[in-house]
Short mmCIF file of C-alpha atoms in Angstrom, two decimals:
data_model
loop_
_atom_site.label_atom_id
_atom_site.label_comp_id
_atom_site.label_asym_id
_atom_site.label_seq_id
_atom_site.Cartn_x
_atom_site.Cartn_y
_atom_site.Cartn_z
CA MET N 1 81.42 9.15 14.98
CA SER N 2 79.84 12.25 13.65
CA GLU N 3 81.39 15.60 14.27
CA ARG N 4 79.97 17.74 17.02
CA ARG N 5 77.86 20.64 15.96
CA PRO N 6 77.52 23.77 18.13
CA PRO N 7 77.96 22.64 21.70
CA ILE N 8 74.94 21.17 23.39
CA CYS N 9 74.43 22.79 26.73
CA GLU N 10 72.68 21.75 29.88
CA PHE N 11 69.55 23.61 28.95
CA ASP N 12 69.37 21.93 25.58
CA LEU N 13 69.12 18.59 27.32
CA LEU N 14 66.49 19.94 29.63
CA ALA N 15 64.43 21.41 26.83
CA TYR N 16 64.92 18.24 24.84
CA ALA N 17 63.56 16.15 27.67
CA ASP N 18 60.63 18.53 27.99
CA ASP N 19 59.97 18.51 24.25
CA ARG N 20 60.48 22.22 24.10
CA LEU N 21 63.26 22.36 21.52
CA GLU N 22 62.67 23.65 18.07
CA PRO N 23 63.06 20.90 15.51
CA GLY N 24 66.47 21.92 14.18
CA ARG N 25 68.06 21.90 17.56
CA ARG N 26 66.29 18.72 18.47
CA VAL N 27 68.02 16.91 15.64
CA GLU N 28 71.35 18.20 16.86
CA VAL N 29 70.65 16.98 20.36
CA ASP N 30 69.59 13.63 18.93
CA ASP N 31 72.96 13.33 17.26
CA TYR N 32 74.73 14.41 20.38
CA LEU N 33 72.93 11.93 22.58
CA ALA N 34 73.93 9.14 20.26
CA THR N 35 77.54 9.89 21.15
CA ASP N 36 77.08 10.50 24.84
CA PRO N 37 75.36 7.69 26.72
CA ALA N 38 75.61 9.51 30.02
CA ALA N 39 73.72 12.47 28.67
CA ALA N 40 71.21 10.14 27.06
CA ALA N 41 70.67 8.46 30.40
CA ARG N 42 70.09 11.78 32.05
CA VAL N 43 67.52 12.77 29.47
CA ALA N 44 65.80 9.43 29.87
CA ALA N 45 65.75 9.93 33.63
CA PHE N 46 64.22 13.38 33.21
CA ARG N 47 61.51 11.90 31.03
CA ARG N 48 60.79 9.17 33.54
CA GLN N 49 60.36 11.84 36.18
CA THR N 50 57.78 13.56 34.04
CA GLU N 51 55.96 10.30 33.40
CA ALA N 52 55.93 9.48 37.08
CA LEU N 53 54.47 12.85 37.96
CA HIS N 54 51.74 12.40 35.40
CA ARG N 55 50.93 8.95 36.63
CA LEU N 56 50.72 10.23 40.17
CA TYR N 57 48.69 13.31 39.62
CA ASP N 58 46.76 12.97 36.39
CA PRO N 59 43.96 11.10 38.15
CA VAL N 60 43.16 14.40 39.85
CA LEU N 61 41.98 15.67 36.48
CA GLU N 62 39.33 12.98 36.39
CA GLU N 63 37.98 13.64 39.84
CA PRO N 64 34.69 15.45 40.05
CA VAL N 65 35.26 19.08 40.96
CA PRO N 66 34.15 19.58 44.56
CA GLU N 67 30.97 21.53 44.92
CA ARG N 68 32.65 24.18 47.04
CA LEU N 69 34.82 25.04 44.04
CA SER N 70 32.29 24.77 41.26
CA SER N 71 29.73 26.77 43.21
CA LEU N 72 32.09 29.72 43.29
CA LEU N 73 31.67 30.07 39.58
CA GLU N 74 27.96 29.50 39.53
CA ARG N 75 27.09 32.20 41.98
CA PRO N 76 25.09 34.77 40.04
CA ARG N 77 26.73 38.11 39.56
CA ARG N 78 24.76 41.24 39.12
CA ARG N 79 26.66 42.51 36.19
CA VAL N 80 29.12 41.09 33.79
CA PHE N 81 32.18 43.10 33.13
CA VAL N 82 32.57 44.31 29.61
CA PRO N 83 36.18 43.14 29.34
CA LEU N 84 34.99 39.70 30.16
CA LEU N 85 32.37 39.85 27.52
CA ARG N 86 35.12 40.76 25.17
CA LEU N 87 36.57 37.38 25.79
CA ALA N 88 33.53 35.77 24.36
CA ALA N 89 34.09 37.58 21.13
CA VAL N 90 37.41 35.88 20.76
CA ILE N 91 35.79 32.60 20.46
CA VAL N 92 35.06 32.70 16.85
CA LEU N 93 34.16 29.87 14.65
CA THR N 94 32.86 30.67 11.26
CA ILE N 95 31.37 28.04 9.12
CA GLY N 96 28.86 27.91 6.37
CA ALA N 97 25.52 26.98 7.74
CA GLY N 98 25.06 23.26 7.74
CA SER N 99 28.35 22.61 6.03
CA ALA N 100 30.43 21.34 8.85
CA GLY N 101 31.67 18.43 6.80
CA TRP N 102 34.47 20.31 5.12
CA TRP N 103 35.96 20.96 8.48
CA LEU N 104 36.37 17.34 9.21
CA ARG N 105 38.61 16.58 6.30
CA GLY N 106 42.31 16.82 5.99
CA GLN N 107 43.54 17.00 9.55
CA GLY N 108 45.04 14.09 11.34
CA ASP N 109 45.32 14.55 15.06
CA GLY N 110 43.80 15.74 18.28
CA SER N 111 43.12 19.13 16.88
CA ARG N 112 40.96 17.61 14.23
CA LEU N 113 39.19 15.43 16.75
CA ALA N 114 38.52 18.44 18.90
CA ALA N 115 37.22 20.29 15.92
CA GLU N 116 35.03 17.38 14.99
CA ALA N 117 33.54 17.17 18.42
CA PHE N 118 32.97 20.86 18.46
CA LEU N 119 31.35 20.98 15.09
CA ASP N 120 29.29 17.99 15.88
CA ARG N 121 27.89 19.94 18.74
CA ALA N 122 27.49 23.00 16.59
CA GLY N 123 25.56 20.98 14.10
CA ARG N 124 23.24 19.48 16.65
CA ALA N 125 22.76 22.40 18.97
CA ALA N 126 19.57 24.32 18.85
CA VAL N 127 20.40 27.90 18.10
CA HIS N 128 18.16 30.61 19.36
CA PRO N 129 18.05 33.66 17.20
CA GLY N 130 17.90 37.28 18.01
CA ALA N 131 16.38 38.76 21.09
CA GLY N 132 17.26 37.46 24.49
CA PHE N 133 20.71 36.64 23.29
CA PRO N 134 22.74 37.30 26.43
CA HIS N 135 25.82 38.25 24.52
CA ALA N 136 24.18 40.65 22.16
CA ARG N 137 26.24 43.48 23.54
CA VAL N 138 29.39 41.60 22.86
CA VAL N 139 28.72 41.43 19.25
CA ASP N 140 26.36 44.30 18.70
CA LEU N 141 28.16 46.77 16.52
CA SER N 142 26.08 49.65 17.77
CA ASP N 143 26.60 49.13 21.42
CA GLY N 144 29.87 48.61 22.98
CA PRO N 145 33.56 48.22 22.92
CA VAL N 146 33.39 44.71 21.66
CA GLU N 147 32.57 44.37 18.06
CA ALA N 148 31.61 41.45 16.04
CA PRO N 149 34.13 41.11 13.26
CA ASP N 150 33.20 43.91 10.92
CA LEU N 151 33.16 42.67 7.38
CA ARG N 152 31.37 45.61 5.81
CA SER N 153 34.43 46.62 3.90
CA HIS N 154 34.22 43.22 2.31
CA GLY N 155 30.58 43.64 1.49
CA TYR N 156 29.10 41.70 4.36
CA ARG N 157 26.69 42.93 6.95
CA LEU N 158 25.93 41.24 10.19
CA ALA N 159 22.39 39.96 9.95
CA THR N 160 21.60 37.86 13.00
CA ILE N 161 23.19 36.78 16.22
CA SER N 162 22.27 33.62 18.01
CA ARG N 163 23.62 31.25 20.55
CA THR N 164 23.03 27.91 22.09
CA ASP N 165 21.84 27.37 25.60
CA ASP N 166 24.70 25.04 26.31
CA LYS N 167 26.90 25.93 29.21
CA ALA N 168 29.76 25.93 26.76
CA PRO N 169 29.41 29.12 24.80
CA LEU N 170 28.58 28.65 21.20
CA ILE N 171 27.75 31.80 19.38
CA ARG N 172 26.74 32.23 15.80
CA LEU N 173 26.81 35.28 13.62
CA ASP N 174 25.22 35.31 10.23
CA TYR N 175 26.48 37.74 7.68
CA GLU N 176 24.81 38.58 4.43
CA GLY N 177 26.62 39.87 1.41
CA SER N 178 26.94 39.96 -2.28
CA HIS N 179 28.03 36.33 -2.46
CA GLY N 180 25.31 35.05 -0.21
CA ALA N 181 25.47 34.34 3.47
CA ILE N 182 28.17 33.18 5.79
CA SER N 183 27.66 32.07 9.34
CA LEU N 184 29.96 32.71 12.18
CA PHE N 185 30.18 30.42 15.19
CA MET N 186 32.07 31.25 18.32
CA GLY N 187 33.23 28.51 20.62
CA VAL N 188 35.89 27.15 22.89
CA LEU N 189 37.46 23.76 22.58
CA PRO N 190 37.74 21.45 25.55
CA ARG N 191 40.84 22.15 27.52
CA GLU N 192 42.56 18.87 26.83
CA ARG N 193 41.86 18.89 23.16
CA THR N 194 43.32 22.19 22.19
CA ALA N 195 46.32 22.86 20.03
CA PRO N 196 48.50 25.90 20.56
CA LYS N 197 48.24 26.93 16.95
CA ALA N 198 46.79 25.16 14.01
CA PHE N 199 45.47 25.96 10.60
CA GLY N 200 43.57 24.16 7.95
CA GLN N 201 41.35 24.46 4.98
CA GLY N 202 39.21 22.34 2.81
CA GLY N 203 35.75 21.93 1.42
CA GLY N 204 35.42 25.63 0.88
CA GLY N 205 36.34 26.72 4.35
CA LEU N 206 39.25 27.91 6.40
CA TRP N 207 39.82 27.35 10.07
CA TRP N 208 42.40 28.06 12.65
CA VAL N 209 42.89 27.18 16.27
CA ASP N 210 44.46 29.52 18.74
CA GLY N 211 44.86 27.89 22.10
CA PRO N 212 41.41 27.07 23.39
CA TYR N 213 39.75 29.08 20.70
CA VAL N 214 38.64 27.92 17.31
CA TYR N 215 38.17 30.14 14.35
CA ALA N 216 36.89 29.11 11.00
CA LEU N 217 35.44 30.63 7.92
CA ALA N 218 33.47 29.08 5.15
CA GLY N 219 31.14 30.14 2.45
CA ALA N 220 30.76 30.56 -1.26
CA ASP N 221 32.67 33.80 -1.41
CA PRO N 222 35.75 33.55 -3.62
CA ASN N 223 37.55 35.99 -1.33
CA LEU N 224 37.23 33.73 1.63
CA GLY N 225 40.89 34.07 2.53
CA ALA N 226 40.62 37.83 2.81
CA LEU N 227 37.50 37.50 4.91
CA ALA N 228 39.20 35.05 7.20
CA GLU N 229 42.14 37.35 7.56
CA ALA N 230 39.81 40.23 8.39
CA VAL N 231 38.14 38.15 11.08
CA ARG N 232 41.47 37.09 12.42
CA ARG N 233 42.83 40.63 12.58
CA GLN N 234 39.83 41.81 14.49
CA THR N 235 39.61 38.96 16.92
CA VAL N 236 43.31 38.82 17.67
CA LEU N 237 42.96 42.12 19.49
CA SER N 238 41.21 40.36 22.28
CA ALA N 239 42.98 37.06 22.01
CA THR N 240 44.64 35.73 25.08
CA GLU N 241 48.03 35.67 23.53
CA PRO N 242 49.70 37.26 20.59
CA PHE N 243 49.05 35.46 17.40
CA PRO N 244 52.00 35.22 15.07
CA PRO N 245 51.55 36.34 11.51
CA LEU N 246 50.02 33.42 9.75
CA ALA N 247 52.43 33.85 6.90
CA THR N 248 55.41 32.99 9.02
CA THR N 249 56.55 29.62 10.11
CA VAL N 250 54.56 28.16 12.91
CA ASP N 251 56.86 28.02 15.84
CA ALA N 252 57.82 25.05 17.88
CA GLY N 253 57.26 21.40 17.81
CA ASN N 254 56.56 19.16 14.97
CA ARG N 255 54.21 21.27 13.01
CA THR N 256 55.02 22.27 9.53
CA GLY N 257 55.59 25.89 8.79
CA SER N 258 53.92 27.99 6.23
CA VAL N 259 52.71 25.97 3.35
CA LYS N 260 51.43 27.35 0.12
CA PRO N 261 47.69 27.17 0.09
CA ASP N 262 46.10 25.75 -2.97
CA SER N 263 42.39 25.73 -3.03
CA VAL N 264 41.18 29.14 -2.02
CA PRO N 265 41.48 31.53 -4.89
CA ASP N 266 42.02 34.83 -3.20
CA PRO N 267 45.46 36.34 -3.56
CA GLY N 268 44.79 39.09 -1.08
CA GLY N 269 44.41 37.16 2.08
CA VAL N 270 44.69 33.52 1.47
CA GLU N 271 48.42 33.24 1.54
CA LEU N 272 48.21 34.36 5.10
CA LEU N 273 46.43 31.18 5.93
CA PRO N 274 48.79 28.34 5.24
CA ASP N 275 47.31 25.01 4.46
CA LEU N 276 48.68 22.67 7.02
CA SER N 277 46.41 19.86 6.09
CA THR N 278 49.37 17.85 4.92
CA GLY N 279 51.36 18.47 8.02
CA GLN N 280 51.33 17.23 11.52
CA LEU N 281 49.91 19.57 14.04
CA MET S 1 27.62 31.60 34.07
CA ASP S 2 29.31 34.17 31.92
CA ASP S 3 31.96 33.11 29.53
CA LEU S 4 34.96 34.09 31.60
CA LYS S 5 33.61 32.06 34.45
CA TRP S 6 33.12 29.21 32.11
CA LEU S 7 36.71 29.55 30.95
CA ILE S 8 37.91 29.68 34.53
CA ALA S 9 35.79 26.69 35.48
CA ARG S 10 37.42 24.53 32.88
CA GLU S 11 40.83 25.24 34.39
CA ILE S 12 39.81 23.98 37.80
CA PRO S 13 40.96 20.40 37.25
CA HIS S 14 44.41 21.66 36.28
CA LEU S 15 44.59 24.03 39.19
CA ARG S 16 43.61 21.17 41.47
CA ARG S 17 46.27 18.93 40.02
CA TYR S 18 49.02 21.47 40.51
CA ALA S 19 47.77 22.32 43.98
CA ARG S 20 47.64 18.65 44.88
CA ALA S 21 51.20 18.14 43.77
CA LEU S 22 52.34 21.26 45.60
CA THR S 23 50.70 20.38 48.87
CA ARG S 24 50.36 16.58 48.62
CA ASP S 25 47.20 16.92 50.61
CA ALA S 26 43.82 16.75 48.97
CA GLU S 27 42.03 18.97 51.44
CA GLU S 28 44.74 21.56 51.62
CA ALA S 29 45.01 21.57 47.85
CA ASP S 30 41.34 22.37 47.43
CA ASP S 31 41.60 25.09 50.07
CA LEU S 32 44.35 26.57 47.99
CA VAL S 33 42.33 26.35 44.80
CA GLN S 34 39.33 27.86 46.51
CA ASP S 35 41.33 30.82 47.79
CA SER S 36 42.80 31.30 44.36
CA LEU S 37 39.46 31.18 42.60
CA GLU S 38 37.93 33.65 44.99
CA ARG S 39 40.83 35.94 44.41
CA ALA S 40 40.63 35.48 40.66
CA LEU S 41 36.93 36.29 40.66
CA ARG S 42 37.48 39.42 42.71
CA LYS S 43 40.23 40.52 40.39
CA ARG S 44 38.88 39.31 37.16
CA HIS S 45 38.40 42.81 35.83
CA LEU S 46 42.19 43.00 35.98
CA TRP S 47 42.53 40.11 33.63
CA GLN S 48 44.34 41.82 30.80
CA ARG S 49 44.44 39.06 28.27
CA ARG S 50 48.19 39.31 28.25
CA GLY S 51 49.42 35.82 28.48
CA THR S 52 46.91 33.06 28.84
CA LEU S 53 44.02 32.90 31.25
CA ARG S 54 45.49 29.66 32.47
CA GLY S 55 48.81 31.32 33.23
CA TRP S 56 47.03 34.11 35.04
CA LEU S 57 45.13 31.66 37.21
CA PHE S 58 48.25 29.66 37.96
CA ARG S 59 50.12 32.79 38.86
CA MET S 60 47.37 33.69 41.25
CA LEU S 61 47.35 30.23 42.73
CA TYR S 62 51.07 30.26 43.19
CA HIS S 63 50.95 33.62 44.88
CA VAL S 64 48.30 32.39 47.28
CA HIS S 65 50.33 29.26 47.85
CA LEU S 66 53.41 31.26 48.80
CA ASN S 67 51.41 33.33 51.22
CA ARG S 68 49.93 30.28 52.82
CA ARG S 69 53.26 28.56 52.99
CA ARG S 70 54.81 31.55 54.68
CA GLY S 71 52.01 31.69 57.18
CA GLU S 72 52.18 28.05 58.09
CA SER S 73 54.75 25.83 59.60
CA ARG S 74 56.36 23.64 57.02
CA ARG S 75 54.27 20.74 56.02
CA PRO S 76 55.33 17.41 57.45
CA THR S 77 58.56 16.29 55.91
CA GLU S 78 57.56 12.69 56.11
CA PRO S 79 56.06 12.16 52.71
CA SER S 80 53.01 10.06 52.28
CA ALA S 81 50.83 8.91 49.49
CA ASP S 82 47.80 10.58 51.02
CA GLY S 83 47.73 13.52 48.72
CA VAL S 84 48.54 11.59 45.65
CA ALA S 85 45.53 11.12 43.51
CA ALA S 86 43.40 10.20 46.43
CA GLY S 87 40.48 8.04 45.58
CA SER S 88 41.83 6.61 42.39
CA ALA S 89 43.31 3.17 42.33
CA PRO S 90 46.86 3.06 41.06
CA PRO S 91 46.91 1.26 37.75
CA ALA S 92 49.91 -0.95 38.48
CA GLN S 93 51.14 -1.37 41.98
CA GLU S 94 54.84 -1.81 41.36
CA SER S 95 55.24 1.06 38.95
CA TYR S 96 53.14 3.13 41.25
CA LEU S 97 55.68 2.60 43.99
CA GLU S 98 58.31 3.79 41.63
CA CYS S 99 56.26 6.90 41.03
CA LEU S 100 55.95 7.48 44.74
CA ARG S 101 59.70 7.44 44.98
CA VAL S 102 59.79 10.28 42.51
CA ALA S 103 57.25 12.15 44.57
CA ASP S 104 59.25 11.56 47.72
CA ALA S 105 62.47 12.62 46.09
CA LEU S 106 60.69 15.71 44.83
CA ASP S 107 59.64 16.44 48.35
CA ARG S 108 63.24 16.60 49.47
CA LEU S 109 64.10 19.27 46.92
CA PRO S 110 64.12 22.95 47.79
CA ALA S 111 60.59 24.24 47.34
CA SER S 112 61.62 26.65 44.61
CA GLN S 113 62.94 23.80 42.48
CA ARG S 114 59.99 21.57 43.20
CA ASP S 115 57.47 24.24 42.29
CA ALA S 116 59.22 24.90 39.00
CA ILE S 117 59.50 21.24 38.06
CA LEU S 118 55.83 20.60 38.75
CA LEU S 119 54.81 23.59 36.70
CA VAL S 120 56.84 22.58 33.68
CA SER S 121 56.81 18.79 33.84
CA LEU S 122 53.39 18.13 35.23
CA GLU S 123 51.45 21.10 33.92
CA GLY S 124 53.39 21.42 30.70
CA MET S 125 53.84 25.16 31.02
CA PRO S 126 56.13 26.79 28.48
CA TYR S 127 59.30 28.05 30.09
CA ASP S 128 58.50 31.69 29.63
CA GLU S 129 55.03 31.32 31.06
CA ALA S 130 56.30 29.27 33.98
CA ALA S 131 58.89 31.95 34.73
CA TRP S 132 56.15 34.55 34.72
CA ILE S 133 53.95 32.48 37.01
CA LEU S 134 56.79 31.98 39.48
CA ASP S 135 57.84 35.58 39.04
CA ILE S 136 61.44 34.78 38.26
CA PRO S 137 63.67 35.41 35.23
CA ILE S 138 63.63 32.65 32.68
CA GLY S 139 67.30 31.93 33.27
CA THR S 140 66.57 31.35 36.92
CA LEU S 141 63.77 29.03 35.99
CA ARG S 142 66.03 27.03 33.72
CA SER S 143 68.71 26.60 36.32
CA ARG S 144 66.16 25.62 38.95
CA LEU S 145 64.75 23.02 36.61
CA SER S 146 68.15 21.75 35.67
CA ARG S 147 69.49 21.55 39.22
CA GLY S 148 66.26 20.14 40.55
CA ARG S 149 65.90 17.44 37.98
CA ASP S 150 69.49 16.35 38.36
CA ALA S 151 69.10 16.22 42.11
CA LEU S 152 65.94 14.18 41.64
CA ARG S 153 67.74 11.78 39.38
CA ARG S 154 70.60 11.32 41.81
CA SER S 155 68.26 11.00 44.72
CA ILE S 156 66.24 8.29 43.03
CA SER S 157 69.17 6.30 41.71
CA ALA S 158 70.99 6.52 45.01
CA ARG S 159 68.26 4.59 46.74
CA PRO S 160 68.04 0.84 46.50
CA LYS S 161 65.76 -0.30 43.79
CA PRO S 162 62.53 -1.63 45.14
CA THR S 163 62.15 -5.30 44.58
CA LEU S 164 58.71 -4.72 43.21
CA LEU S 165 60.07 -2.89 40.22
CA ARG S 166 58.56 -4.02 37.01
CA ARG S 167 60.65 -6.66 35.37
CA VAL S 168 62.25 -5.85 32.08
CA LYS S 169 60.87 -8.11 29.47
#
């Protein structure tokens, strides 16, 4: 039998059953459970409880939302609160115009699928430029507390703002600069498809997922990493939860930690965006 | 629909699921969600973007739930399958019965333990967020989960196994 490592407590078993343990501890609990059938049985029972609850209640998720609930959110409001508009600015997805393909490479799980679906929509959606854009204030640098990511210090100026008419917000910002243009899309991933934190790069672009929000950056600029970091720093202010420094190990679960990036040649910012394309998300 | 409303709208199925599990009554669950949404819309300017929007909505729902529970007589102690995923056919009858036993055992737990277990196990809330939603210290949450899940386990294994249980291959 293997020697016992630091004592496994009640809460370790609980967190183990709930898949909330960090990987190192999980391995220790694995070892412990191998030596303690009673504890293993308890953990298995906890997991069966969770499965049973899901089997009982998950069908609720598939039910159509009753009209009396959905109508609450469709009732027109006279004015939209600025802090709420700010939320829209969080939802940032930057990709090079028409170059969604890079995004689709290199990731291997639900996060990628979500991204694919999203970008598929981004690619197909009709985008209406300029005037009439209901979120202009959100991203209009001249008017309001909510700024579009300001990339002027990197030589990029915001050129146009546009959005789709879809009920799911999809906002696009085009920047123009010395290395050409980059386009910025803002969107939210479907609830079930989101990853807590994820990063990736490839095909000349960088992307990251923060809860329901997707961020990505692509373009011909060699300093793409620095641009992405600038976008990230500015959007994180209104993010729904603190975003850990990208340079540090991604917490929790089975994701890999910080991985040396390889393909984006900017030393200033790119190391802050680890390439997790080889890792599980 | 502005974007916050859109974000709230996409949480409705999850709010409904938690409410359904809390109340085990489809109608009552939707009443609870409706009250919570109305409250959330009234107070949405208070949404501080600390924590997740989802956590904020769940916290609101739980608060409303507590108020309603206080104001009402206890729900019937005789558990039934009525509130469980009404309208959807159970995929496999025998394992579904087993699931109902979990639901019934859950119903016999103290409410504070049941609420915590549903939040973490069913809704997958992180411990810290669940503690915030229930407005309790995280240590309290952990011990409620631990005690509750052990009691559930004992309660289920203490009862005779239903003959319809799926056979082990």
